[in-house]
Amino acid sequence: MQFLINLNKNIPMKKLSLSLTLLAVTGLFVAACSDDDKSSGNSSKVSKEAVVANYADIVYQNYKDAYDDAVALETAINAFTANPTDAAFTTAKDKWKAARETYGTTEAFRFANGPIDDEDGPEGLLNSWPLDENFIDYVDFNGTTVNGGIINNTVLYPSITKDLLVSLNEDGGEKNISVGYHAIEFLLWGQDLTAPAVKEPGLRTYTDFVDGGTALNQDRRRQYINVCADLITDNLDYLVQLWKPGGTYRTKFLALPVNEALQNIYLGITTLAGSELAIERMDVALSNEDQEDEHSCFSDNTHRDIYLNFSGVVNVYKGKYGSIDGPSLEDLVKQANKQAYTDTDTAINNADSDIKAIAIPFDYAISGGATSVEGAKVKVSVTQLQELAQNLLAGATALGIVVNG
């Protein structure tokens, strides 16, 4: 099995191929080692099998937590749409941010030949971005309100249902996103029309959902956001069921040859750190100096997306999540190559401090481009995430794991 990792190519989120080129690392293109390469009989050593099992525990618990938070989000949205008030609107937005906290770390399970983004995977219905706001609802275009989108097209779409919104997702273009966290984000915050220096998110008001308000089709807007929230819980529950103890994918994953399972784990975290997060989610927006390219542009929550994605990588590498603290890739690397272990630990610490130094909100940080004071901090973080990916790959090589990707 071979993969090519390209860190300099912008890859669409849903359709990111696993053809990836990370920065040159000695040992990227090496022959696969035997799956018989297990830890020695010394009981003090961590085994590869134990690391794979602990990873499965982490994946399940993280998805379960994301599901629970999505249920809380759906509950808050349903309460708001049943009785739209400013207070209920604020609660729904708070629950959206809370739900992003647990979902953000699950991104480390992507790109790993798992069920989240296989050909039948729900990733495109959960976290696709960037989206064309006009595909969903009215927008402000140079000061003029344009009443477009699915919500306002009552003739073509007389009923807003799950089946309809799923069928329309990415219909006619990758930015034609109809569902997922970012569709809900847009409906809660609206467009961010203020200058980055103002440091304000979108300023949609709750009255857009109130009958008789200035926005058209308030009832359809309420129905739309309800359906989106329900779809998120549906799709997260699907992943929870696959990864739970005895779940069909978990059983399949634990039955893989151990080096193949570790290869998948490494492929996920190195792709996220070195390519998807560093390039697609950060460097593209910085290079374009465009908030439309940032991850959560309506809520100004991108700084959390970035840190949570990075944290997911660290969770997997260290074998820790919540109350789970078990055998890890870090343990295996420390046993195999102390230098790779030390270098990776340094890279993690550097990336952590560099990401925390990025100005908030992210649209302000990128507004002056890479040569600005704040933009330079983003660029340093991009470089450091790629350095982290290199070190992770060096550790994999030390374990006899081929991530040729």
Short mmCIF file of C-alpha atoms in Angstrom, two decimals:
data_model
loop_
_atom_site.label_atom_id
_atom_site.label_comp_id
_atom_site.label_asym_id
_atom_site.label_seq_id
_atom_site.Cartn_x
_atom_site.Cartn_y
_atom_site.Cartn_z
CA MET A 1 0.00 0.00 0.00
CA GLN A 2 1.56 3.31 -1.02
CA PHE A 3 0.54 6.89 -0.49
CA LEU A 4 2.13 10.12 -1.67
CA ILE A 5 1.99 13.10 0.72
CA ASN A 6 2.10 16.56 -0.90
CA LEU A 7 2.34 19.38 1.62
CA ASN A 8 2.26 22.12 -0.98
CA LYS A 9 -0.97 21.28 -2.73
CA ASN A 10 -4.30 22.72 -1.63
CA ILE A 11 -6.56 19.74 -1.11
CA PRO A 12 -10.35 20.05 -0.77
CA MET A 13 -11.45 18.89 2.67
CA LYS A 14 -13.94 16.18 1.72
CA LYS A 15 -12.16 14.98 -1.37
CA LEU A 16 -8.62 15.09 -0.05
CA SER A 17 -6.92 12.16 -1.65
CA LEU A 18 -4.47 10.18 0.37
CA SER A 19 -1.81 11.15 -2.22
CA LEU A 20 0.24 13.25 0.15
CA THR A 21 3.93 14.45 0.02
CA LEU A 22 5.31 15.48 3.37
CA LEU A 23 8.62 17.33 3.47
CA ALA A 24 11.56 15.09 2.63
CA VAL A 25 12.22 12.71 5.47
CA THR A 26 14.82 10.00 5.40
CA GLY A 27 13.11 6.70 5.29
CA LEU A 28 9.79 7.83 3.79
CA PHE A 29 10.19 5.47 0.91
CA VAL A 30 11.27 2.24 2.52
CA ALA A 31 10.11 -1.29 2.05
CA ALA A 32 7.38 -2.48 4.38
CA CYS A 33 8.63 -4.29 7.43
CA SER A 34 7.21 -7.58 8.50
CA ASP A 35 4.15 -7.58 10.71
CA ASP A 36 6.14 -10.00 12.85
CA ASP A 37 8.15 -6.98 14.02
CA LYS A 38 6.58 -6.90 17.48
CA SER A 39 8.02 -5.74 20.74
CA SER A 40 10.30 -8.14 22.55
CA GLY A 41 9.22 -10.52 25.25
CA ASN A 42 10.32 -8.04 27.91
CA SER A 43 7.10 -7.36 29.82
CA SER A 44 8.28 -3.85 30.71
CA LYS A 45 8.01 -2.81 27.08
CA VAL A 46 4.88 -1.47 25.44
CA SER A 47 3.63 -3.65 22.59
CA LYS A 48 2.36 -2.45 19.26
CA GLU A 49 -0.87 -4.37 19.81
CA ALA A 50 -1.50 -2.50 23.07
CA VAL A 51 -0.99 0.83 21.31
CA VAL A 52 -3.50 -0.09 18.59
CA ALA A 53 -6.07 -1.16 21.20
CA ASN A 54 -5.60 2.08 23.16
CA TYR A 55 -6.07 4.10 19.96
CA ALA A 56 -9.41 2.37 19.38
CA ASP A 57 -10.45 3.31 22.92
CA ILE A 58 -9.55 6.94 22.26
CA VAL A 59 -11.40 7.07 18.94
CA TYR A 60 -14.56 5.65 20.44
CA GLN A 61 -14.54 7.92 23.50
CA ASN A 62 -13.80 11.05 21.47
CA TYR A 63 -16.61 10.33 19.01
CA LYS A 64 -18.93 9.52 21.92
CA ASP A 65 -18.13 12.86 23.55
CA ALA A 66 -18.63 14.67 20.24
CA TYR A 67 -21.99 12.93 19.87
CA ASP A 68 -23.07 13.90 23.38
CA ASP A 69 -22.16 17.53 22.73
CA ALA A 70 -23.99 17.42 19.39
CA VAL A 71 -27.09 16.19 21.21
CA ALA A 72 -26.80 19.17 23.56
CA LEU A 73 -26.45 21.44 20.52
CA GLU A 74 -29.51 19.92 18.86
CA THR A 75 -31.49 20.29 22.08
CA ALA A 76 -30.54 23.98 22.33
CA ILE A 77 -31.40 24.62 18.68
CA ASN A 78 -34.77 22.89 19.01
CA ALA A 79 -35.53 24.94 22.13
CA PHE A 80 -34.60 28.13 20.30
CA THR A 81 -36.65 27.43 17.20
CA ALA A 82 -39.65 26.44 19.32
CA ASN A 83 -39.49 29.80 21.10
CA PRO A 84 -37.03 32.18 19.42
CA THR A 85 -35.57 34.60 21.96
CA ASP A 86 -32.26 36.39 22.12
CA ALA A 87 -31.26 34.40 25.22
CA ALA A 88 -32.06 31.06 23.56
CA PHE A 89 -30.15 32.19 20.48
CA THR A 90 -27.07 32.90 22.60
CA THR A 91 -27.39 29.49 24.26
CA ALA A 92 -27.51 27.78 20.87
CA LYS A 93 -24.33 29.59 19.79
CA ASP A 94 -22.60 28.63 23.04
CA LYS A 95 -23.56 24.99 22.50
CA TRP A 96 -22.21 25.13 18.94
CA LYS A 97 -18.83 26.27 20.27
CA ALA A 98 -18.90 23.58 22.94
CA ALA A 99 -19.68 20.93 20.33
CA ARG A 100 -16.70 22.06 18.27
CA GLU A 101 -14.39 21.41 21.23
CA THR A 102 -14.93 17.67 21.17
CA TYR A 103 -15.36 17.34 17.43
CA GLY A 104 -12.16 19.27 16.70
CA THR A 105 -9.88 16.61 18.18
CA THR A 106 -11.61 13.85 16.18
CA GLU A 107 -10.04 15.25 13.03
CA ALA A 108 -6.93 13.26 13.98
CA PHE A 109 -8.86 10.11 13.02
CA ARG A 110 -9.31 11.27 9.46
CA PHE A 111 -7.08 10.30 6.52
CA ALA A 112 -6.43 6.96 8.27
CA ASN A 113 -8.35 4.62 5.97
CA GLY A 114 -11.17 4.61 8.51
CA PRO A 115 -14.93 5.04 8.23
CA ILE A 116 -15.08 8.81 8.73
CA ASP A 117 -13.96 9.62 5.20
CA ASP A 118 -14.12 6.40 3.22
CA GLU A 119 -16.38 6.32 0.16
CA ASP A 120 -19.45 5.95 2.38
CA GLY A 121 -18.14 8.11 5.21
CA PRO A 122 -20.09 11.03 6.69
CA GLU A 123 -17.25 13.56 6.85
CA GLY A 124 -18.70 15.64 4.03
CA LEU A 125 -21.96 15.90 5.95
CA LEU A 126 -20.24 17.01 9.14
CA ASN A 127 -17.33 19.36 8.62
CA SER A 128 -17.17 20.43 4.96
CA TRP A 129 -16.00 23.97 4.30
CA PRO A 130 -15.69 26.63 3.02
CA LEU A 131 -19.31 27.08 2.09
CA ASP A 132 -21.09 29.46 -0.26
CA GLU A 133 -23.53 31.26 2.01
CA ASN A 134 -25.81 32.09 -0.90
CA PHE A 135 -26.36 28.36 -1.43
CA ILE A 136 -28.22 28.24 1.89
CA ASP A 137 -29.80 31.61 2.66
CA TYR A 138 -29.95 35.30 1.93
CA VAL A 139 -26.70 37.25 1.82
CA ASP A 140 -25.60 40.83 1.86
CA PHE A 141 -23.95 41.65 -1.45
CA ASN A 142 -22.32 45.09 -1.42
CA GLY A 143 -25.01 46.42 0.85
CA THR A 144 -27.90 44.80 -1.01
CA THR A 145 -29.82 41.84 0.37
CA VAL A 146 -30.01 38.93 -2.06
CA ASN A 147 -32.74 36.49 -1.06
CA GLY A 148 -31.26 33.35 -2.55
CA GLY A 149 -30.46 29.91 -1.29
CA ILE A 150 -32.39 26.79 -0.46
CA ILE A 151 -34.28 28.51 2.35
CA ASN A 152 -35.73 31.17 0.08
CA ASN A 153 -36.43 28.98 -2.95
CA THR A 154 -39.88 27.74 -1.99
CA VAL A 155 -40.76 26.72 -5.55
CA LEU A 156 -37.83 24.40 -6.22
CA TYR A 157 -37.61 23.16 -2.62
CA PRO A 158 -41.13 23.23 -1.16
CA SER A 159 -40.16 21.01 1.80
CA ILE A 160 -36.92 21.07 3.76
CA THR A 161 -36.05 17.49 4.75
CA LYS A 162 -32.99 15.46 5.64
CA ASP A 163 -33.06 13.68 2.30
CA LEU A 164 -33.22 16.97 0.41
CA LEU A 165 -30.33 18.63 2.25
CA VAL A 166 -28.13 15.54 2.02
CA SER A 167 -28.82 15.29 -1.72
CA LEU A 168 -27.90 18.95 -2.22
CA ASN A 169 -24.62 18.83 -0.29
CA GLU A 170 -21.83 19.71 -2.75
CA ASP A 171 -24.34 19.54 -5.60
CA GLY A 172 -22.82 21.53 -8.44
CA GLY A 173 -19.69 22.61 -6.58
CA GLU A 174 -17.48 21.91 -3.58
CA LYS A 175 -18.58 25.13 -1.88
CA ASN A 176 -22.25 24.24 -2.22
CA ILE A 177 -22.31 22.97 1.35
CA SER A 178 -25.85 22.49 2.64
CA VAL A 179 -25.32 20.71 5.98
CA GLY A 180 -22.87 20.21 8.82
CA TYR A 181 -21.33 22.28 11.58
CA HIS A 182 -20.52 25.18 9.27
CA ALA A 183 -24.01 25.37 7.80
CA ILE A 184 -25.31 25.70 11.36
CA GLU A 185 -22.55 28.19 12.14
CA PHE A 186 -23.68 30.39 9.23
CA LEU A 187 -27.32 30.18 10.31
CA LEU A 188 -26.41 31.19 13.87
CA TRP A 189 -23.91 33.95 13.15
CA GLY A 190 -24.55 35.00 9.56
CA GLN A 191 -21.88 36.55 7.36
CA ASP A 192 -18.93 38.24 9.02
CA LEU A 193 -19.16 41.62 7.33
CA THR A 194 -17.01 43.65 9.70
CA ALA A 195 -13.36 44.49 9.07
CA PRO A 196 -10.91 42.02 10.65
CA ALA A 197 -9.47 44.79 12.83
CA VAL A 198 -12.89 45.19 14.49
CA LYS A 199 -12.55 41.62 15.76
CA GLU A 200 -16.25 40.83 15.55
CA PRO A 201 -17.90 37.64 14.26
CA GLY A 202 -21.04 37.58 12.14
CA LEU A 203 -23.86 39.61 13.65
CA ARG A 204 -27.04 37.78 12.60
CA THR A 205 -29.88 38.52 15.02
CA TYR A 206 -32.37 36.05 16.45
CA THR A 207 -35.20 37.90 14.70
CA ASP A 208 -34.24 36.16 11.45
CA PHE A 209 -36.03 33.17 12.98
CA VAL A 210 -39.05 35.06 14.30
CA ASP A 211 -42.28 35.19 12.32
CA GLY A 212 -42.87 38.72 11.11
CA GLY A 213 -39.17 39.64 11.25
CA THR A 214 -37.40 41.45 8.46
CA ALA A 215 -35.89 38.29 6.94
CA LEU A 216 -38.10 36.20 4.69
CA ASN A 217 -39.10 32.57 5.31
CA GLN A 218 -38.46 32.47 9.04
CA ASP A 219 -40.30 29.17 9.38
CA ARG A 220 -38.11 27.53 6.73
CA ARG A 221 -34.98 28.89 8.40
CA ARG A 222 -36.08 27.29 11.67
CA GLN A 223 -36.76 24.01 9.91
CA TYR A 224 -33.44 24.13 8.10
CA ILE A 225 -31.32 24.56 11.21
CA ASN A 226 -33.30 21.84 13.01
CA VAL A 227 -32.63 19.38 10.19
CA CYS A 228 -28.92 20.24 10.12
CA ALA A 229 -28.61 19.66 13.86
CA ASP A 230 -30.40 16.32 13.59
CA LEU A 231 -28.12 15.20 10.78
CA ILE A 232 -25.02 15.90 12.84
CA THR A 233 -26.21 13.66 15.67
CA ASP A 234 -27.22 10.99 13.15
CA ASN A 235 -23.80 10.92 11.54
CA LEU A 236 -21.85 11.03 14.78
CA ASP A 237 -23.96 8.20 16.16
CA TYR A 238 -23.04 6.22 13.04
CA LEU A 239 -19.35 6.63 13.91
CA VAL A 240 -19.91 5.83 17.57
CA GLN A 241 -21.64 2.57 16.65
CA LEU A 242 -18.78 1.57 14.34
CA TRP A 243 -16.08 2.26 16.93
CA LYS A 244 -17.77 1.09 20.13
CA PRO A 245 -16.49 -2.13 21.78
CA GLY A 246 -17.70 -4.90 19.50
CA GLY A 247 -18.56 -2.40 16.75
CA THR A 248 -18.07 -3.59 13.20
CA TYR A 249 -15.25 -1.26 12.24
CA ARG A 250 -13.47 -1.52 15.59
CA THR A 251 -13.48 -5.32 15.24
CA LYS A 252 -12.07 -5.04 11.72
CA PHE A 253 -9.44 -2.51 12.79
CA LEU A 254 -8.21 -4.60 15.72
CA ALA A 255 -7.91 -7.61 13.42
CA LEU A 256 -5.55 -5.82 11.00
CA PRO A 257 -1.88 -6.83 10.92
CA VAL A 258 -0.40 -4.65 13.64
CA ASN A 259 1.94 -2.69 11.37
CA GLU A 260 -0.91 -1.93 8.99
CA ALA A 261 -3.01 -0.59 11.85
CA LEU A 262 -0.11 1.57 13.03
CA GLN A 263 0.47 2.74 9.47
CA ASN A 264 -3.13 3.94 9.33
CA ILE A 265 -2.81 5.73 12.66
CA TYR A 266 0.37 7.47 11.56
CA LEU A 267 -1.09 8.34 8.18
CA GLY A 268 -3.97 10.14 9.91
CA ILE A 269 -1.92 12.31 12.24
CA THR A 270 0.90 13.12 9.83
CA THR A 271 -1.54 14.11 7.10
CA LEU A 272 -3.53 16.31 9.44
CA ALA A 273 -0.52 18.01 11.00
CA GLY A 274 1.66 18.50 7.94
CA SER A 275 -0.83 18.95 5.13
CA GLU A 276 -4.49 19.47 5.99
CA LEU A 277 -4.03 21.71 9.02
CA ALA A 278 -0.78 23.44 8.14
CA ILE A 279 -1.51 24.04 4.46
CA GLU A 280 -5.21 23.78 3.70
CA ARG A 281 -6.60 25.27 6.89
CA MET A 282 -3.92 27.83 7.68
CA ASP A 283 -1.48 28.66 4.89
CA VAL A 284 -4.11 28.98 2.15
CA ALA A 285 -6.07 31.55 4.15
CA LEU A 286 -2.85 33.37 5.05
CA SER A 287 -1.61 33.45 1.45
CA ASN A 288 -4.96 34.68 0.17
CA GLU A 289 -5.44 37.05 3.12
CA ASP A 290 -9.07 35.98 2.95
CA GLN A 291 -11.32 35.11 5.87
CA GLU A 292 -13.54 33.16 3.48
CA ASP A 293 -10.77 30.53 3.44
CA GLU A 294 -10.61 30.14 7.21
CA HIS A 295 -12.30 27.26 8.92
CA SER A 296 -14.93 28.92 11.10
CA CYS A 297 -15.23 32.32 9.47
CA PHE A 298 -18.74 33.20 10.68
CA SER A 299 -18.18 32.67 14.41
CA ASP A 300 -14.48 33.69 14.53
CA ASN A 301 -13.79 30.33 16.17
CA THR A 302 -10.97 29.30 13.82
CA HIS A 303 -8.29 29.73 16.50
CA ARG A 304 -9.98 26.95 18.45
CA ASP A 305 -10.30 24.74 15.36
CA ILE A 306 -6.57 25.02 14.78
CA TYR A 307 -5.56 24.27 18.34
CA LEU A 308 -8.04 21.42 18.71
CA ASN A 309 -6.88 19.76 15.48
CA PHE A 310 -3.30 19.99 16.72
CA SER A 311 -4.38 18.65 20.12
CA GLY A 312 -6.00 15.66 18.40
CA VAL A 313 -2.65 14.80 16.83
CA VAL A 314 -0.95 15.02 20.21
CA ASN A 315 -3.69 12.93 21.85
CA VAL A 316 -3.13 10.11 19.37
CA TYR A 317 0.65 10.25 19.59
CA LYS A 318 0.69 10.28 23.39
CA GLY A 319 -2.19 7.82 23.80
CA LYS A 320 -4.13 10.20 26.00
CA TYR A 321 -7.67 11.55 25.85
CA GLY A 322 -9.79 12.57 28.83
CA SER A 323 -9.43 9.83 31.43
CA ILE A 324 -7.69 7.52 28.94
CA ASP A 325 -3.92 7.29 29.36
CA GLY A 326 -2.54 4.15 27.81
CA PRO A 327 0.19 2.62 25.63
CA SER A 328 1.16 5.06 22.91
CA LEU A 329 3.12 5.71 19.77
CA GLU A 330 5.31 7.92 21.95
CA ASP A 331 6.13 4.92 24.15
CA LEU A 332 7.06 2.83 21.12
CA VAL A 333 9.27 5.57 19.67
CA LYS A 334 11.00 6.12 23.01
CA GLN A 335 11.81 2.40 23.12
CA ALA A 336 13.06 2.34 19.53
CA ASN A 337 14.93 5.62 19.07
CA LYS A 338 15.55 8.11 21.88
CA GLN A 339 16.57 10.86 19.46
CA ALA A 340 13.32 10.58 17.48
CA TYR A 341 11.42 10.64 20.76
CA THR A 342 13.24 13.78 21.96
CA ASP A 343 12.90 15.56 18.61
CA THR A 344 9.18 14.85 18.44
CA ASP A 345 8.62 16.06 21.99
CA THR A 346 10.44 19.29 21.15
CA ALA A 347 8.39 19.72 17.97
CA ILE A 348 5.14 19.26 19.91
CA ASN A 349 6.12 21.85 22.50
CA ASN A 350 7.21 24.32 19.83
CA ALA A 351 4.00 23.88 17.84
CA ASP A 352 1.93 24.31 20.99
CA SER A 353 3.55 27.63 21.88
CA ASP A 354 3.57 28.88 18.29
CA ILE A 355 -0.13 28.18 17.75
CA LYS A 356 -1.01 29.83 21.05
CA ALA A 357 0.88 32.95 19.91
CA ILE A 358 -1.40 33.46 16.88
CA ALA A 359 -3.61 36.54 17.24
CA ILE A 360 -7.34 36.08 17.84
CA PRO A 361 -9.48 36.13 15.78
CA PHE A 362 -7.77 34.33 12.94
CA ASP A 363 -9.17 36.66 10.26
CA TYR A 364 -7.31 39.49 11.99
CA ALA A 365 -4.11 37.42 12.18
CA ILE A 366 -4.10 36.75 8.42
CA SER A 367 -5.40 40.14 7.27
CA GLY A 368 -1.94 41.60 6.65
CA GLY A 369 -0.52 38.55 4.91
CA ALA A 370 2.57 36.52 5.75
CA THR A 371 4.89 39.55 5.92
CA SER A 372 2.86 41.29 8.63
CA VAL A 373 3.70 40.89 12.31
CA GLU A 374 0.66 38.74 13.01
CA GLY A 375 0.80 36.90 9.70
CA ALA A 376 4.40 35.92 10.38
CA LYS A 377 3.24 34.15 13.54
CA VAL A 378 0.80 32.12 11.50
CA LYS A 379 3.57 31.25 9.04
CA VAL A 380 5.85 30.12 11.87
CA SER A 381 3.07 27.84 13.10
CA VAL A 382 2.60 26.39 9.63
CA THR A 383 6.31 25.60 9.42
CA GLN A 384 6.37 24.12 12.90
CA LEU A 385 3.40 21.84 12.17
CA GLN A 386 5.24 20.56 9.12
CA GLU A 387 8.32 20.01 11.29
CA LEU A 388 6.14 18.04 13.69
CA ALA A 389 4.89 15.90 10.83
CA GLN A 390 8.48 15.21 9.79
CA ASN A 391 9.39 14.10 13.28
CA LEU A 392 6.33 11.89 13.56
CA LEU A 393 7.33 10.21 10.32
CA ALA A 394 10.88 9.73 11.54
CA GLY A 395 9.46 7.99 14.59
CA ALA A 396 7.33 5.76 12.39
CA THR A 397 10.39 4.81 10.38
CA ALA A 398 12.20 3.90 13.60
CA LEU A 399 9.33 1.50 14.35
CA GLY A 400 9.52 -0.10 10.91
CA ILE A 401 6.23 1.52 9.90
CA VAL A 402 5.98 2.63 6.29
CA VAL A 403 3.99 5.84 5.88
CA ASN A 404 4.84 6.34 2.23
CA GLY A 405 2.46 7.46 2.20
#
